[in-house]
Coordinates of C-alpha atoms in Angstrom, one line a residue:
Chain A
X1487 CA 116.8 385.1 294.6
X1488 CA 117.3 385.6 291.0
X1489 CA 116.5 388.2 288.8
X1490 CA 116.7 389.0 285.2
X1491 CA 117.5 392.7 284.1
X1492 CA 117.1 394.0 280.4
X1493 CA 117.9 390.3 278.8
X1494 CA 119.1 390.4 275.1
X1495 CA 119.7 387.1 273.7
X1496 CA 120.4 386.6 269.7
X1497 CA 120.5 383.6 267.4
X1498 CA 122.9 384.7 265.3
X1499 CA 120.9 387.7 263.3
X1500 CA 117.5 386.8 265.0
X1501 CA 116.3 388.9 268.2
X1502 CA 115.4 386.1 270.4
X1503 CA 115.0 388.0 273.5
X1504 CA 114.3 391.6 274.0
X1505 CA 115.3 393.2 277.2
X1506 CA 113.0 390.8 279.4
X1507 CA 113.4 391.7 283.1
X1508 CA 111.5 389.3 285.9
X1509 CA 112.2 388.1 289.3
X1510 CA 111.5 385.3 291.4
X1511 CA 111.6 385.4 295.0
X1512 CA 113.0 382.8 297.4
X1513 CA 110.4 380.1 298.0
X1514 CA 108.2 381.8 295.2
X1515 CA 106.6 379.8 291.9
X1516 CA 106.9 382.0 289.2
X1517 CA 104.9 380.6 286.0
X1518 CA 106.8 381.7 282.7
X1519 CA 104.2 381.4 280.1
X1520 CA 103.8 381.8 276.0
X1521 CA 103.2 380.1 273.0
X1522 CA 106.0 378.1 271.0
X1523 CA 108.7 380.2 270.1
X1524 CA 108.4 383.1 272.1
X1525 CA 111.3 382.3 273.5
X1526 CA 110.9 380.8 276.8
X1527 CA 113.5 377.9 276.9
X1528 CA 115.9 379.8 275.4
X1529 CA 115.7 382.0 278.6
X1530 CA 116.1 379.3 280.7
X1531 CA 118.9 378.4 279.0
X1532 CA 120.5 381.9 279.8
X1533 CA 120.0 381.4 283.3
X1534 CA 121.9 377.6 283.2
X1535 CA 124.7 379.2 281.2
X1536 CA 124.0 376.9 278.2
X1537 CA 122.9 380.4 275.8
X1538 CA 125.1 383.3 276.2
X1539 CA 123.3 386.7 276.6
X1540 CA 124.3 389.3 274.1
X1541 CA 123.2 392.2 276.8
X1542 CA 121.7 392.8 280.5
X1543 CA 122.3 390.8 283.0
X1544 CA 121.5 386.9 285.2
X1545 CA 121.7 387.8 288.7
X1546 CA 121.4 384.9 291.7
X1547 CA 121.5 386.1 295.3
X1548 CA 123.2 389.3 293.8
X1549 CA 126.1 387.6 292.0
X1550 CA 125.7 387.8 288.3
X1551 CA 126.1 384.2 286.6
X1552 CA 125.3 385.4 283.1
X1553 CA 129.1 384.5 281.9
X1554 CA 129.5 381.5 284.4
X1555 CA 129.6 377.7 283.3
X1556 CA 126.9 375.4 282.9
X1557 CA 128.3 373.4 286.0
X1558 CA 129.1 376.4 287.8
X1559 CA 125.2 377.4 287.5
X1560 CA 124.8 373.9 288.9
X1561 CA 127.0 374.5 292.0
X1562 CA 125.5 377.4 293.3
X1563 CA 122.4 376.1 293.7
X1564 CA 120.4 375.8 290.0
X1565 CA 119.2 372.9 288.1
X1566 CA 116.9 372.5 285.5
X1567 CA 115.0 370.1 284.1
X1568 CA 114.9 370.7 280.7
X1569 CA 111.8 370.6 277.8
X1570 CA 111.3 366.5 276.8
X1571 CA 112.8 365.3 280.0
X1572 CA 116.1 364.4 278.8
X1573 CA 116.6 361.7 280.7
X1574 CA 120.1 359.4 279.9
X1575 CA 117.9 356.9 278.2
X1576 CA 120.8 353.8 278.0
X1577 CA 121.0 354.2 281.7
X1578 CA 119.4 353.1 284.6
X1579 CA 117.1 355.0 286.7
X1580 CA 119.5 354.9 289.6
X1581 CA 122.7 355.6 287.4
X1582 CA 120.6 359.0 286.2
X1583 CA 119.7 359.8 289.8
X1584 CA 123.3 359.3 290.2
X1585 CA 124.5 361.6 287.7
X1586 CA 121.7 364.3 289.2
X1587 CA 124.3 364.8 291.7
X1588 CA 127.5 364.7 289.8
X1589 CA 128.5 368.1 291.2
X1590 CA 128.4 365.9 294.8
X1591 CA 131.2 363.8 294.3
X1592 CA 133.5 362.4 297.0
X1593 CA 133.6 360.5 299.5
X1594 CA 132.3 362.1 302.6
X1595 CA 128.9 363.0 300.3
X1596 CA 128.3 359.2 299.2
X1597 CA 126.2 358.7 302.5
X1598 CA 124.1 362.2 302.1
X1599 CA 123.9 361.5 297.9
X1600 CA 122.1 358.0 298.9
X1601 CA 120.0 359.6 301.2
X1602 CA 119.0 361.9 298.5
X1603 CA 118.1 359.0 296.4
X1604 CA 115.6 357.6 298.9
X1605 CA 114.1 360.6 299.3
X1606 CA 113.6 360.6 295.8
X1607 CA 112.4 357.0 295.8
X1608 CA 109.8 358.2 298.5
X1609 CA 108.8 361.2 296.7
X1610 CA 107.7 359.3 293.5
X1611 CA 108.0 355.2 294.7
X1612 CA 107.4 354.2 291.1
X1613 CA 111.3 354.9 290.9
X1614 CA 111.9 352.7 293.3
X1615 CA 110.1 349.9 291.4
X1616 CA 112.0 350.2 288.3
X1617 CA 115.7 351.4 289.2
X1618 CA 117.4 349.0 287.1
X1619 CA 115.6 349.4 284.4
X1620 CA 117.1 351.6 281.6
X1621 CA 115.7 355.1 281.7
X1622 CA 114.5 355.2 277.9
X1623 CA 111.8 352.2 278.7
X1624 CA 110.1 354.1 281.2
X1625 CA 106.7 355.9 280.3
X1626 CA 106.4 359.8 279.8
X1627 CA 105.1 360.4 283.4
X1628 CA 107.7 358.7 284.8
X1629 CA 110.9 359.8 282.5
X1630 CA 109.6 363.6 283.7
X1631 CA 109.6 362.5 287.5
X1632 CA 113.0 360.8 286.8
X1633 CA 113.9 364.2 285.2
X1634 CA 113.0 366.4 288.4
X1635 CA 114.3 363.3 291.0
X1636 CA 117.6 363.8 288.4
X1637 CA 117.4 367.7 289.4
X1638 CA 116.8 367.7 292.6
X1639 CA 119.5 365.5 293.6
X1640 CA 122.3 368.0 293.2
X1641 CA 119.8 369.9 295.9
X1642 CA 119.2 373.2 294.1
X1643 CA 117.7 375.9 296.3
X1644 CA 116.0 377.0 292.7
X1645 CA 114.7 374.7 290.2
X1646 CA 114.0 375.4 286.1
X1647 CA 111.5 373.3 285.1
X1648 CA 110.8 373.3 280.9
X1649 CA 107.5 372.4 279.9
X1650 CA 106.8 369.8 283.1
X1651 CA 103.3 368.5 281.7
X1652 CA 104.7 368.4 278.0
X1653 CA 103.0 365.0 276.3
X1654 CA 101.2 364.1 279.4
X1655 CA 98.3 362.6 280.1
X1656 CA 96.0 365.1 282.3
X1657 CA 95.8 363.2 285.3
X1658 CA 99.5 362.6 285.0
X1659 CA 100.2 366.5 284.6
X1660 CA 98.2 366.9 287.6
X1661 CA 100.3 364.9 289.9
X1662 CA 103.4 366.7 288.4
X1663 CA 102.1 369.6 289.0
X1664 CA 101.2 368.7 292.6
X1665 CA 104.5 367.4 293.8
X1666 CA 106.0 371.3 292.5
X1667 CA 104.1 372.7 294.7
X1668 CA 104.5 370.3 297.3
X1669 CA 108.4 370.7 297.1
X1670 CA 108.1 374.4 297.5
X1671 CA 106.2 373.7 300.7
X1672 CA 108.0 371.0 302.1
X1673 CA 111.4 372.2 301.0
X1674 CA 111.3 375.7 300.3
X1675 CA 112.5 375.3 297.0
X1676 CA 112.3 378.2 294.5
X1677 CA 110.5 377.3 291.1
X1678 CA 111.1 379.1 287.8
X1679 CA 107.8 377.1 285.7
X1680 CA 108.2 377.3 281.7
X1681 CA 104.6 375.9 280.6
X1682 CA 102.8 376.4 276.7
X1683 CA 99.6 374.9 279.4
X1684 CA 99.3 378.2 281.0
X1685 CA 95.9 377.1 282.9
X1686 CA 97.8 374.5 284.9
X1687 CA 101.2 376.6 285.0
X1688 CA 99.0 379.4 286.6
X1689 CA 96.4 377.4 288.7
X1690 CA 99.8 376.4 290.7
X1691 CA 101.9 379.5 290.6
X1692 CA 102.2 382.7 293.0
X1693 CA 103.1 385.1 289.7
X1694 CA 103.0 384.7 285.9
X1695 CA 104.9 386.6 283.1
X1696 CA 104.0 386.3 279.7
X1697 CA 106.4 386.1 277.0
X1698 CA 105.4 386.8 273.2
X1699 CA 108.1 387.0 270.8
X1700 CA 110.5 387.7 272.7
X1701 CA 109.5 390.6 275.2
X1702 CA 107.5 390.3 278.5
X1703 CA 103.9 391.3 277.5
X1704 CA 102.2 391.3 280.8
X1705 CA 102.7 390.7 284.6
X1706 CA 101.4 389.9 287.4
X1707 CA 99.9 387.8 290.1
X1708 CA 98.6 384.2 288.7
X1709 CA 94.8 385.0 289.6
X1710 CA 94.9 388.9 288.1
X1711 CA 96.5 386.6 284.5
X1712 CA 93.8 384.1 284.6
X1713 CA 90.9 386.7 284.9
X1714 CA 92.9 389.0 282.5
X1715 CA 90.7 388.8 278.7
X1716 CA 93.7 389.1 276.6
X1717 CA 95.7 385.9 278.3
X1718 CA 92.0 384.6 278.3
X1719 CA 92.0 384.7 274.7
X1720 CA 95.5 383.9 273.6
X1721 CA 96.5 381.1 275.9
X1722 CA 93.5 379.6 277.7
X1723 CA 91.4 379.2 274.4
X1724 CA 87.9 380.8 276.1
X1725 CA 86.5 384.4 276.9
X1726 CA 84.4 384.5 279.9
X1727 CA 81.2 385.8 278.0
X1728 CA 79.4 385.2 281.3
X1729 CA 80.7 388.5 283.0
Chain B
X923 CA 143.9 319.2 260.8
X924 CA 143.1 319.3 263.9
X925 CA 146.3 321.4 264.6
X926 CA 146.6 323.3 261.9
X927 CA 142.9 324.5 263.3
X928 CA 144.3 325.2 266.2
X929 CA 146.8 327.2 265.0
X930 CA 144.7 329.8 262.8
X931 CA 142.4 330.1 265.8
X932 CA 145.2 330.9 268.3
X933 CA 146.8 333.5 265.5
X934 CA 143.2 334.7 264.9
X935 CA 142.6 335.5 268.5
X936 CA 146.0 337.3 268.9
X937 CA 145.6 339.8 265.9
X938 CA 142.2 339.9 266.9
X939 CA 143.0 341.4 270.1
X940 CA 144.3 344.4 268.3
X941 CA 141.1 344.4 266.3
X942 CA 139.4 344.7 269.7
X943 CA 141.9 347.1 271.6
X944 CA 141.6 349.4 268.1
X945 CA 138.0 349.0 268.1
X946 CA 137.0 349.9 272.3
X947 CA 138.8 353.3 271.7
X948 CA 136.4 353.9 268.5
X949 CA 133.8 352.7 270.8
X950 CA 135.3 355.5 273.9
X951 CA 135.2 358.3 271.8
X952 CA 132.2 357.4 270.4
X953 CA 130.5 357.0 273.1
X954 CA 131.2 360.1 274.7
X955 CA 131.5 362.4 271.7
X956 CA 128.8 360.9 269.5
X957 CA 131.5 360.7 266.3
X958 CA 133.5 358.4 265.0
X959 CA 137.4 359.3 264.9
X960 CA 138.9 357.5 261.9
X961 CA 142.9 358.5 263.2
X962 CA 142.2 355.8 266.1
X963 CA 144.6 353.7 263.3
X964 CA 147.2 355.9 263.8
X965 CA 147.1 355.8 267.8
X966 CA 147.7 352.0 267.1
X967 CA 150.2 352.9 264.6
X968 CA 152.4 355.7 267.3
X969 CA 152.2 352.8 270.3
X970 CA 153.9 350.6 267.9
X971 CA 156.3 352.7 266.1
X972 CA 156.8 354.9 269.6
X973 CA 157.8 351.9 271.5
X974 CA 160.8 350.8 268.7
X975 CA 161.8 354.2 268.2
X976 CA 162.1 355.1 272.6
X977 CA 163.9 351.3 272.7
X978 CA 166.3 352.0 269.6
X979 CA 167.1 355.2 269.8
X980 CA 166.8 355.9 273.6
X981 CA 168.1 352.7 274.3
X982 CA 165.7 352.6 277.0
X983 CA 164.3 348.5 278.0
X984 CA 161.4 347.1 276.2
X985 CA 159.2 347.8 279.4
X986 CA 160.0 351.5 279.7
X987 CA 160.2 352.1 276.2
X988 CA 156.2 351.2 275.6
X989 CA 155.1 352.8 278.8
X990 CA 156.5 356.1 277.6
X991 CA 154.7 355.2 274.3
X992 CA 151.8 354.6 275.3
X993 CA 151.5 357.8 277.5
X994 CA 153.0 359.9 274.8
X995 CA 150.4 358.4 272.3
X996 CA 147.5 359.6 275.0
X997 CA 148.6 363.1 274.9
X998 CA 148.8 363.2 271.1
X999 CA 145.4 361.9 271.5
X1000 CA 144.6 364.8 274.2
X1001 CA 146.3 367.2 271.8
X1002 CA 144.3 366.2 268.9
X1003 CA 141.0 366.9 270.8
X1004 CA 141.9 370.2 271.6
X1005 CA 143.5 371.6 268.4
X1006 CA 141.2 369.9 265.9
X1007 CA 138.0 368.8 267.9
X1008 CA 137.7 371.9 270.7
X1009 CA 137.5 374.3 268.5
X1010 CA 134.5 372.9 265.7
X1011 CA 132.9 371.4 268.4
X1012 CA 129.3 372.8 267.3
X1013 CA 128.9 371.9 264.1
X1014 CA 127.9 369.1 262.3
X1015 CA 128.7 365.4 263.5
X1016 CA 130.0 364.7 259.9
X1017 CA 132.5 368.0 260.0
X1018 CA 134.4 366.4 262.9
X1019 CA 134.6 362.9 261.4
X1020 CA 136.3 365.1 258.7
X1021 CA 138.3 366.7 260.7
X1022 CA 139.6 363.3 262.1
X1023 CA 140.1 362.0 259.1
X1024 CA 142.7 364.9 258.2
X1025 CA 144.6 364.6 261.5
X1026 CA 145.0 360.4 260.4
X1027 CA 146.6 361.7 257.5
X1028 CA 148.5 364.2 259.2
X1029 CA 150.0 362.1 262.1
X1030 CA 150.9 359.3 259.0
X1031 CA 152.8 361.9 256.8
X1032 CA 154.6 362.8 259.8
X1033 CA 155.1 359.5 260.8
X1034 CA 156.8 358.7 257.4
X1035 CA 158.9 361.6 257.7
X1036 CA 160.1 360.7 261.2
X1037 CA 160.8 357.7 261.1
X1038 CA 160.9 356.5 256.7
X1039 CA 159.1 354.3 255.3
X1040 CA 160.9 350.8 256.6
X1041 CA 159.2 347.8 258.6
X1042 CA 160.2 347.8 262.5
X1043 CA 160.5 345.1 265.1
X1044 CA 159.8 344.8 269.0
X1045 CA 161.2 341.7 270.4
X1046 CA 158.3 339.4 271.9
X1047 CA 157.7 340.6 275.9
X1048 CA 157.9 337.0 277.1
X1049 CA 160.6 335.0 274.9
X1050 CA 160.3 332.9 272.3
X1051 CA 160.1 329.8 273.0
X1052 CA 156.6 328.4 271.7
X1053 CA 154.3 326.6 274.1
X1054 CA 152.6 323.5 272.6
X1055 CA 149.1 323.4 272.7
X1056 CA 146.6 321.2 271.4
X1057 CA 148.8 320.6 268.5
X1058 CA 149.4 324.5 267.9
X1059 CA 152.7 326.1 268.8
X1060 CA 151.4 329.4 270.5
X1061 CA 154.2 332.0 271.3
X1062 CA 154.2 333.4 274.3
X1063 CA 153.2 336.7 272.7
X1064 CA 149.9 335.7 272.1
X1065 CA 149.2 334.9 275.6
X1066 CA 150.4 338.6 276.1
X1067 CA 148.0 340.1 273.9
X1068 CA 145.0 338.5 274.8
X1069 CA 145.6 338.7 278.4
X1070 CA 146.2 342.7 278.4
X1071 CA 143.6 342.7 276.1
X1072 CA 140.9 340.7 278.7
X1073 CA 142.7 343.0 281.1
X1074 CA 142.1 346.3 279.4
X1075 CA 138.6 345.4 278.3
X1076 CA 137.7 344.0 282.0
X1077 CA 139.2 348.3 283.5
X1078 CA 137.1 349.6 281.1
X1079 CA 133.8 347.7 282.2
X1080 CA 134.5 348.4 285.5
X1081 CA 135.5 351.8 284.9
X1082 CA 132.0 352.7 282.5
X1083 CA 129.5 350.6 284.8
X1084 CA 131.0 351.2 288.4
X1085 CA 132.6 355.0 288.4
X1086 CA 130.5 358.3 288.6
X1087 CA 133.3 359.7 285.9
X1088 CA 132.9 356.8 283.4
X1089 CA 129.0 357.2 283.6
X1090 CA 129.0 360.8 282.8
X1091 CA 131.1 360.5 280.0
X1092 CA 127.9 357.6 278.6
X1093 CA 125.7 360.8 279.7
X1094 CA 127.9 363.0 277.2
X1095 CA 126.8 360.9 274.7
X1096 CA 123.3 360.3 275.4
X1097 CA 122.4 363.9 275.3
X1098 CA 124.8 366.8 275.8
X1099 CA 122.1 369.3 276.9
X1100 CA 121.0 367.0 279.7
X1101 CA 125.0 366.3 280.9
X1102 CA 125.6 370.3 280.9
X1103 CA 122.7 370.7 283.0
X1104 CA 124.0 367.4 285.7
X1105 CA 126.9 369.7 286.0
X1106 CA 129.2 367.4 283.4
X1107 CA 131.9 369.0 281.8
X1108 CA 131.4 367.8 278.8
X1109 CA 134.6 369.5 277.4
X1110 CA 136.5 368.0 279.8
X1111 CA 134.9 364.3 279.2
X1112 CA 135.4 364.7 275.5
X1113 CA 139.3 365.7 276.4
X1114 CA 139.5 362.8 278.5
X1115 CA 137.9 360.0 276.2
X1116 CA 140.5 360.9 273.4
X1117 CA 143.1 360.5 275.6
X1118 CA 142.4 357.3 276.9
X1119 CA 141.1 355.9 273.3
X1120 CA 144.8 356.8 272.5
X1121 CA 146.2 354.6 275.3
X1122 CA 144.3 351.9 274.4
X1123 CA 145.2 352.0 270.5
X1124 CA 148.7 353.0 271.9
X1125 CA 149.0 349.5 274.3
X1126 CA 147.0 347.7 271.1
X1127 CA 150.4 348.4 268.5
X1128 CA 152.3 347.9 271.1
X1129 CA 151.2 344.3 271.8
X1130 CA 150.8 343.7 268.1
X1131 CA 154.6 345.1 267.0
X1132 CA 156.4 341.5 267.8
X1133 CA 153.5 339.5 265.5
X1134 CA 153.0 341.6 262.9
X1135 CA 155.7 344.3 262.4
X1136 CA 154.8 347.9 262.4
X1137 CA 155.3 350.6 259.8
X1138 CA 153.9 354.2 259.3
X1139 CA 150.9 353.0 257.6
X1140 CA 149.9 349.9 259.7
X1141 CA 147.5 352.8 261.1
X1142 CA 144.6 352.8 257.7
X1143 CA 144.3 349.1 258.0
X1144 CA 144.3 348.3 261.7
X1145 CA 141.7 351.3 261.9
X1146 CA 139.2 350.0 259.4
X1147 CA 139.8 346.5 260.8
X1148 CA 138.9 348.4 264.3
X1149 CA 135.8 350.1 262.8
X1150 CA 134.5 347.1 261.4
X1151 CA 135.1 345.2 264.9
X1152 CA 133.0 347.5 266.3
X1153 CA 130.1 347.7 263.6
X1154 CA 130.4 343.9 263.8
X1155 CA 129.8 344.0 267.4
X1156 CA 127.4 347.4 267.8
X1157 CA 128.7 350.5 268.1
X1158 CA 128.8 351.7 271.1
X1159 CA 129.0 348.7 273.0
X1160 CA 132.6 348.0 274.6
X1161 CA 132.0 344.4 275.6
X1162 CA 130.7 343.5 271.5
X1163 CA 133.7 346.1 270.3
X1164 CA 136.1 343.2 271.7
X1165 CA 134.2 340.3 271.2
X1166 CA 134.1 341.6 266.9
X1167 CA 137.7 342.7 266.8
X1168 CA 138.5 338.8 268.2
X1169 CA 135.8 337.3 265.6
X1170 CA 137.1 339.2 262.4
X1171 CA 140.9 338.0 263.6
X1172 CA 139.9 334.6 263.6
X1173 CA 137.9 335.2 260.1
X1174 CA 140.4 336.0 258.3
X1175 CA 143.0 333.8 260.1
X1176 CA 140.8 330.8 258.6
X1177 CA 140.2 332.4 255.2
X1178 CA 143.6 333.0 255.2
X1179 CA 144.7 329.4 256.3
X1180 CA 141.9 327.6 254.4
X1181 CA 141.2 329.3 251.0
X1182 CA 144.1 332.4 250.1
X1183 CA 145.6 334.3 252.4
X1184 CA 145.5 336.8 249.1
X1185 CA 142.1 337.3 250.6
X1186 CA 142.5 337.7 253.9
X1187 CA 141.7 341.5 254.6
X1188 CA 138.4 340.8 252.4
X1189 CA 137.2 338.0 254.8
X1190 CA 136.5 340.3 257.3
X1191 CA 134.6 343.1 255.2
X1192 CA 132.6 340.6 253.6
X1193 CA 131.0 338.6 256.7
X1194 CA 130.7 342.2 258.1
X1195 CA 128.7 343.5 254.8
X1196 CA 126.7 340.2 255.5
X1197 CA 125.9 340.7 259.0
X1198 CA 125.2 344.1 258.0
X1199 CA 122.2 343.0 255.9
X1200 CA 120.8 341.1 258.6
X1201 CA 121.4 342.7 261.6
X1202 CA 122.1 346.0 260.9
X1203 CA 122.7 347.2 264.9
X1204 CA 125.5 344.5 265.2
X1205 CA 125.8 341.3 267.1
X1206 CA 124.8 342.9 270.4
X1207 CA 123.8 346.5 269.3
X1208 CA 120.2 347.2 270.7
X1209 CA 117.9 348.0 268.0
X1210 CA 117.2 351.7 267.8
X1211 CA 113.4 352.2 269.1
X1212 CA 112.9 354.1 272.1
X1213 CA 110.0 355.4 273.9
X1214 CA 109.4 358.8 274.4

């Protein structure tokens, strides 16, 4: 579904990347994790064409998008939902679910766009309740469901998603958390997960890479990176001194 | 008294619809861009001169003339963005305002060179018999201006809060990551809000050519007049841009009329330096907390 292979990314004299490969399979959740800095968003913004790669290469389906347009990344079929929500704070919720599907103009899509917004409305009905209000007045929680109702509705068959649980509450992670997965079962979406939280971003994923400075340190299924000591003692803060 | 109020009011409102037309396409490519582009004088500056110079030389009808100077004046504008704006479009907000300040003094000198350095007229659009109202004699013209103006202002509203393309260009502004990520162009919005800032300066010196006479440098005072409209009103708002550009016109039409019209481009700066002090986000700017 999409694939990285030998990914060089620079910031201006600084080696941001090294030659990271990884894949994600169609219908997979792949959990990206690694401290700040390591490089992580700055991947994902390879794949959404906002960061040019200075060698390898961004595949999707086969195709490689590494030189294509933000918007073309968008069209076939990838959104993202970047680190601190981004939501269009001035505007209303609806006008942001709106601009979600910006790439959907026209209008023989107007009927299937408002569809879209119900489901979205369904999916997380606090929405629903505040749709006129402007999108900067809503709390944390909701500005990140806003931010994945805002990605979905330009109805990616993969979805980026930067730091989901960033500033949240626990609880309020949780149920993030739980509607991912519950789009990848319901819709068959693919999930590329960025998380610094990589208990959560593992308890949820199918496979996890881990990124330090730059390169891919280990890999693996999610269960083999929780029990592995090293991730243990770098990114989940504990050793299991019981086994 | 009573008529001689009504007269400043009525020549306040007019100039200050030029203040307003000046000060929504400050508020356009603000909006969209995140800067603010001090040659938006000079688009006011090219509708005027434009239309004499396509009527006089041309010899093409009044009507005709400012429609071609008015779309001429949007592709300048179109031009500008892509030869000065395009190509430093990553660095620092305060680069580009320089940048637009060097095209202002570019489109001026050429100006000058064009066309000299005398006043021009356009004849009134409507005649000019004056009606008589409430003791004021109002010419025709005024009712011109402020209707296109209420026009304009009303397309603009409609075309920000109603169309998918006029909301993406407020998501240009809001956050550029987030619009590149929706799929937005945002090259192509930031192309697109110059040009139509330059129509609406363009249609502003048009409209203001019969009152006022135009020159080559009508352009630095009209676009500080603009600027301050919209400061007066909050930047970034289109409605407040319109309603400050018609207050500072009627300002200084009473300071003028009622203390020294030696003062009159002061009156403006002063109440705005005021306000400033008070209400630093303008009339109906929205104070700048925001939850994250």
């Amino acid at each position: 579904m999409l694939a990285l292979e030998n990914v060089d990314i620079f910031h201006g004299r600084i080696h941001a990347v090294r030659r990271v490969s990884l894949h994600v399979d169609p219908g997979e959740i792949v959990a990206l994790i690694g401290a700040n800095g390591a490089g992580k968003t700055t991947l994902l913004g390879a794949i959404s064409g906002l960061v040019r790669v200075g060698g390898g290469r961004i595949l999707h389906k086969g195709d490689a998008i590494q030189t294509l347009s933000p918007d073309a990344v968008v069209r076939r079929g990838i959104s993202q939902v970047p680190e601190r929500r981004l939501v269009f704070g001035p505007l209303s919720v609806e006008d942001n679910l709106l601009l979600g599907a910006y790439t959907r103009r026209g209008r023989a899509r107007k009927a299937d766009v408002a569809a879209d917004r119900e489901a979205v409305y369904d999916m997380f009905p606090v929405l629903r309740d505040r749709k006129k209000q402007a999108a900067g007045t809503l709390s944390g929680g909701e500005q990140q469901m806003l931010a994945i109702g805002r990605a979905l509705m330009a109805r990616p068959s993969a979805l980026l998603l930067d730091e989901p649980g960033m500033g949240l509450a626990p609880a309020v992670c949780k149920e993030i958390f739980r509607h991912i997965v519950k789009l990848r079962d319901e819709r068959g979406l693919t999930v590329l997960l960025v998380e610094q939280n990589a208990k959560s971003a593992l308890a949820v994923s199918d496979r996890g890479y881990v990124l330090e400075t730059g390169r891919i340190l280990l890999q693996g299924p999610s269960e083999e990176l929780l029990a592995n000591r090293d991730v243990q003692r770098a990114y989940l803060g504990r050793e299991r001194d019981a086994l | 008294m009573f008529a001689a109020a009504a007269q400043y009011l009525v020549s306040g409102l007019t100039v200050g619809a030029t203040y307003g037309l000046t000060g929504l396409g400050f508020t356009m490519i603000f909006n969209t861009t995140g800067i603010i582009n001090f040659a938006q004088g000079e688009f006011v500056m090219l509708g005027g001169m434009m239309s004499v110079f396509f009527r006089t030389w041309l010899g093409l009808d009044l009507f005709s003339a400012i429609l071609l100077a008015v779309a001429v004046t949007a592709l300048v504008g179109a031009a500008m963005e892509r030869l000065t704006i395009r190509p430093i479009q990553g660095s620092s907000p305060i680069n580009l305002v320089i940048a637009t300040i060097g095209v202002s003094i570019l489109i001026r000198g050429a100006a000058m060179l064009l066309w000299g350095k005398d006043t021009f007229s356009l004849p009134p659009f409507g005649g000019t018999a004056p009606i008589p109202l409430f003791g004021a004699a109002v010419q025709p013209q005024s009712l011109w201006a402020l209707a296109i103006t209420l026009a304009l202002l009303t397309a603009l509203k409609l075309f920000f809060s109603a169309s998918i393309h006029g909301k993406a260009m407020l998501a240009c502004a809001c956050n550029r990551k987030a619009a590149h990520l929706m799929g937005i162009s945002v090259a192509r919005m930031s192309l697109f809000s110059f040009a139509l800032s330059a129509f609406t300066g363009a249609v502003g010196g048009a409209i203001l050519a019969p009152i006022t006479m135009t020159s080559y440098d009508v352009g630095m005072m009209l676009g500080l007049k603009g600027f301050a409209a919209c400061i007066l009103g909050g930047l970034g708002n289109p409605f407040g841009a319109a309603v400050g550009g018609l207050l500072i016109g009627i300002m200084e039409s009473f300071g003028a009329g009622y203390v020294s019209s030696a003062y009159k481009d002061a009156f403006a700066f002063v109440v705005l330096l005021l306000l400033l002090f008070v209400r630093p986000s303008g009339l109906f700017g929205k104070s700048g907390a925001e939850r994250v």
